[in-house]
PDB file of C-alpha atoms in Angstrom:
ATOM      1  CA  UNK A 187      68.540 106.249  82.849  1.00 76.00           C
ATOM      2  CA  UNK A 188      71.739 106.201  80.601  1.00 90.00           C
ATOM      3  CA  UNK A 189      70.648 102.643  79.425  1.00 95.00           C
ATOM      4  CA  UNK A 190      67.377 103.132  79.225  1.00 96.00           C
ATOM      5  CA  UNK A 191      68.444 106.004  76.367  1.00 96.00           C
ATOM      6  CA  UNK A 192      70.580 103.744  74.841  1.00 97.00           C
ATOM      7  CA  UNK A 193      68.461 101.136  74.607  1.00 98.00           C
ATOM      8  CA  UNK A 194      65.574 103.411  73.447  1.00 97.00           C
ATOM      9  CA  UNK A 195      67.875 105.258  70.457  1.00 97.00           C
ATOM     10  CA  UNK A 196      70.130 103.141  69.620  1.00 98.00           C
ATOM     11  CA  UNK A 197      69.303  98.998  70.401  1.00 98.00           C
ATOM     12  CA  UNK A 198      65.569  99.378  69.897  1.00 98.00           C
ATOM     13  CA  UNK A 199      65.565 101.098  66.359  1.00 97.00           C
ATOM     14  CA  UNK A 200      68.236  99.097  65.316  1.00 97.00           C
ATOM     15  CA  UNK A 201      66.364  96.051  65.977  1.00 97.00           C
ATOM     16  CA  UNK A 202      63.417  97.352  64.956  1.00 97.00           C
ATOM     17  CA  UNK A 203      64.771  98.323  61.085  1.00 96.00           C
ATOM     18  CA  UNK A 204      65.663  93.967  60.545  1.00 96.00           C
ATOM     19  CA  UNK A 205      61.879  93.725  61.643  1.00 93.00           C
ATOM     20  CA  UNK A 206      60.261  96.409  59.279  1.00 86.00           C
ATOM     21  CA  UNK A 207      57.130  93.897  58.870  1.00 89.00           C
ATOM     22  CA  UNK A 208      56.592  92.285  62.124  1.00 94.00           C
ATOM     23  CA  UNK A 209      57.497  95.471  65.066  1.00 96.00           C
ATOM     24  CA  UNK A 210      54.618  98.165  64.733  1.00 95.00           C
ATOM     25  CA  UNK A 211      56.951 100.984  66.483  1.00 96.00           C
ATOM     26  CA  UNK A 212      59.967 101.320  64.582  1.00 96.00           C
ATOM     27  CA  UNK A 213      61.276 105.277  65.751  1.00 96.00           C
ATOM     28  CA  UNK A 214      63.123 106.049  69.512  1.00 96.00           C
ATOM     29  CA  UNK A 215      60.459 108.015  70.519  1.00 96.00           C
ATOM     30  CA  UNK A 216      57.423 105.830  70.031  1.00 97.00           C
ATOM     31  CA  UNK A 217      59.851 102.986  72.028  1.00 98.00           C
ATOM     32  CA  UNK A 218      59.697 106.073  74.300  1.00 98.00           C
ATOM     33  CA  UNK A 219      56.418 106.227  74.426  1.00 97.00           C
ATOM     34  CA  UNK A 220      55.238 102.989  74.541  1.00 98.00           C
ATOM     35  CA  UNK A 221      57.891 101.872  77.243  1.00 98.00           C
ATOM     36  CA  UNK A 222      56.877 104.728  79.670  1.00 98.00           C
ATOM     37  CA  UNK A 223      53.357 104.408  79.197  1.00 98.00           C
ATOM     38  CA  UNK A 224      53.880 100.805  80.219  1.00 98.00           C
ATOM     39  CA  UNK A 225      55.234 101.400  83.253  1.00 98.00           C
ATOM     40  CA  UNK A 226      53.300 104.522  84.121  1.00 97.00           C
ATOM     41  CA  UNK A 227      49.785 102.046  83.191  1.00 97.00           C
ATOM     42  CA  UNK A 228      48.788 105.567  81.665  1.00 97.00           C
ATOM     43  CA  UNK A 229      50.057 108.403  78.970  1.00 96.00           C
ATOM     44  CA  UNK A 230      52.981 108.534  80.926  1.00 97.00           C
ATOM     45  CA  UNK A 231      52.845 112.695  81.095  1.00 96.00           C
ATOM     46  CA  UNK A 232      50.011 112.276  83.198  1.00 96.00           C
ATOM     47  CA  UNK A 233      52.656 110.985  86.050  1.00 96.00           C
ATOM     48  CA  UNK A 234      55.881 111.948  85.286  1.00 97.00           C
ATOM     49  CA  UNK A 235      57.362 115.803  84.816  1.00 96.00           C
ATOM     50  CA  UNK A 236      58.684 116.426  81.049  1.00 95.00           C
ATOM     51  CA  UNK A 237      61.084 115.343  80.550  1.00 95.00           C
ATOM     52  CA  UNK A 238      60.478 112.124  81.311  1.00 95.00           C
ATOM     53  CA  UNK A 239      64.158 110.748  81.267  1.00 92.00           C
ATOM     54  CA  UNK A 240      65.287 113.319  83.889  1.00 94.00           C
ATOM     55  CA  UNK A 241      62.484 112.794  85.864  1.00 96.00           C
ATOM     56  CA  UNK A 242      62.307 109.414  86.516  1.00 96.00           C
ATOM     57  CA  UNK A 243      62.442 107.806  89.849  1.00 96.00           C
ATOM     58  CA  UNK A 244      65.307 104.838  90.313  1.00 96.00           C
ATOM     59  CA  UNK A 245      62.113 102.400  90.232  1.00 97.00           C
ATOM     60  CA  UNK A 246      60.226 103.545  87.227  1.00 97.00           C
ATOM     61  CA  UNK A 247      64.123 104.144  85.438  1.00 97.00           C
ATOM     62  CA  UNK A 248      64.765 100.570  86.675  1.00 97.00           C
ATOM     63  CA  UNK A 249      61.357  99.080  85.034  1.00 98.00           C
ATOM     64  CA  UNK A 250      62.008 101.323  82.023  1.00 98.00           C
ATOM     65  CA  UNK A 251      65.147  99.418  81.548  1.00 98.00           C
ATOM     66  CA  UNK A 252      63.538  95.767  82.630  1.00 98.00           C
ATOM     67  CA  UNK A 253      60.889  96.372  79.810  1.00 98.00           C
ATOM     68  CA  UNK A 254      63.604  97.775  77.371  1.00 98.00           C
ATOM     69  CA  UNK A 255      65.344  94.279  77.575  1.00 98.00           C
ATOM     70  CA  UNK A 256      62.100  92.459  77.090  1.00 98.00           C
ATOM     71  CA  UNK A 257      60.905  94.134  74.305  1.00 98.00           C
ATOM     72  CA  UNK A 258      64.551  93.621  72.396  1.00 98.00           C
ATOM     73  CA  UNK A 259      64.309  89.783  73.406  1.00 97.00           C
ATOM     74  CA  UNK A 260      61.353  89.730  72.567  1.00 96.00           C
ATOM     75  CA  UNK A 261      59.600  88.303  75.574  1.00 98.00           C
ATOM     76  CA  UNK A 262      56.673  90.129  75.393  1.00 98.00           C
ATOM     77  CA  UNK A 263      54.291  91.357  72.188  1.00 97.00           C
ATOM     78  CA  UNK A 264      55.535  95.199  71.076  1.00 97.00           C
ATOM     79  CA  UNK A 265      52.011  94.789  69.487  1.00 95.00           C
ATOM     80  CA  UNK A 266      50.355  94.617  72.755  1.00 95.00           C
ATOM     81  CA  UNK A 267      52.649  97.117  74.449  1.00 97.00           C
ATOM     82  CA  UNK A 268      51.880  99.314  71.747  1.00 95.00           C
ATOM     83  CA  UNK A 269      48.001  98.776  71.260  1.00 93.00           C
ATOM     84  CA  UNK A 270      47.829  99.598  75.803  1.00 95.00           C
ATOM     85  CA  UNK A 271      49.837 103.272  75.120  1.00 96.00           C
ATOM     86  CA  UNK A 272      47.466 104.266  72.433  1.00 94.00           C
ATOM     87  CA  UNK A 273      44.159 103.033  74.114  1.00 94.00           C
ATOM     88  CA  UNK A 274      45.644 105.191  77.244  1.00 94.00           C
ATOM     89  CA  UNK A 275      45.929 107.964  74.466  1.00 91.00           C
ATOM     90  CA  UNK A 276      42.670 107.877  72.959  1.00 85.00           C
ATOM     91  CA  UNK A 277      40.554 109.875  75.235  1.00 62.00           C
ATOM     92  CA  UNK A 278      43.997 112.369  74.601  1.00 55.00           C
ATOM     93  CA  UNK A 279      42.209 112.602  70.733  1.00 55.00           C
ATOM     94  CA  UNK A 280      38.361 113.891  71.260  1.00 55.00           C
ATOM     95  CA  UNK A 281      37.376 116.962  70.770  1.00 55.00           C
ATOM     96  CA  UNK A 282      34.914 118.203  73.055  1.00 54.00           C
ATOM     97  CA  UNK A 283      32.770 121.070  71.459  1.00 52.00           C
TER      98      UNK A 283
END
């Protein structure tokens, strides 16, 4: 889980401030977000104990990781990544009356 932090607070946003007008997410914890929800296929607290990072199994830790590295290759869209963890949010912002 160590480089999935490191990744997440310090690779991530550093890449992320050359790329203020292309990368939608640009803070650690919205890589946070968006990388757990991804591998959750959900808002992530809906699986996982907070926090998160110490309650990750070895597989989800090891696909948090995996998707870390593809997002700061860029090998797949942060857009689409990004666009998934807020739909899975959504039904998170309605107010039931």
């Amino acid at each position: 889980m160590n480089q999935v932090l490191h990744y997440v607070k310090n690779v991530l946003p550093s890449i992320a401030s050359t790329k203020k007008n292309t990368w939608p997410i640009h803070d650690d914890h919205c890589f946070m977000r968006v990388i757990l929800d991804n591998i959750c296929g959900c808002a992530w607290y809906e699986t996982i104990p907070s926090p998160a990072y110490k309650n990750l199994t070895h597989e989800q830790a090891s696909a948090a990781l995996k998707l870390a590295k593809q997002i700061a290759n860029e090998q797949v869209s942060l857009h689409v990544l990004n666009q998934r963890s807020k739909f899975w949010r959504k039904k998170q912002l309605r107010l039931d009356f």
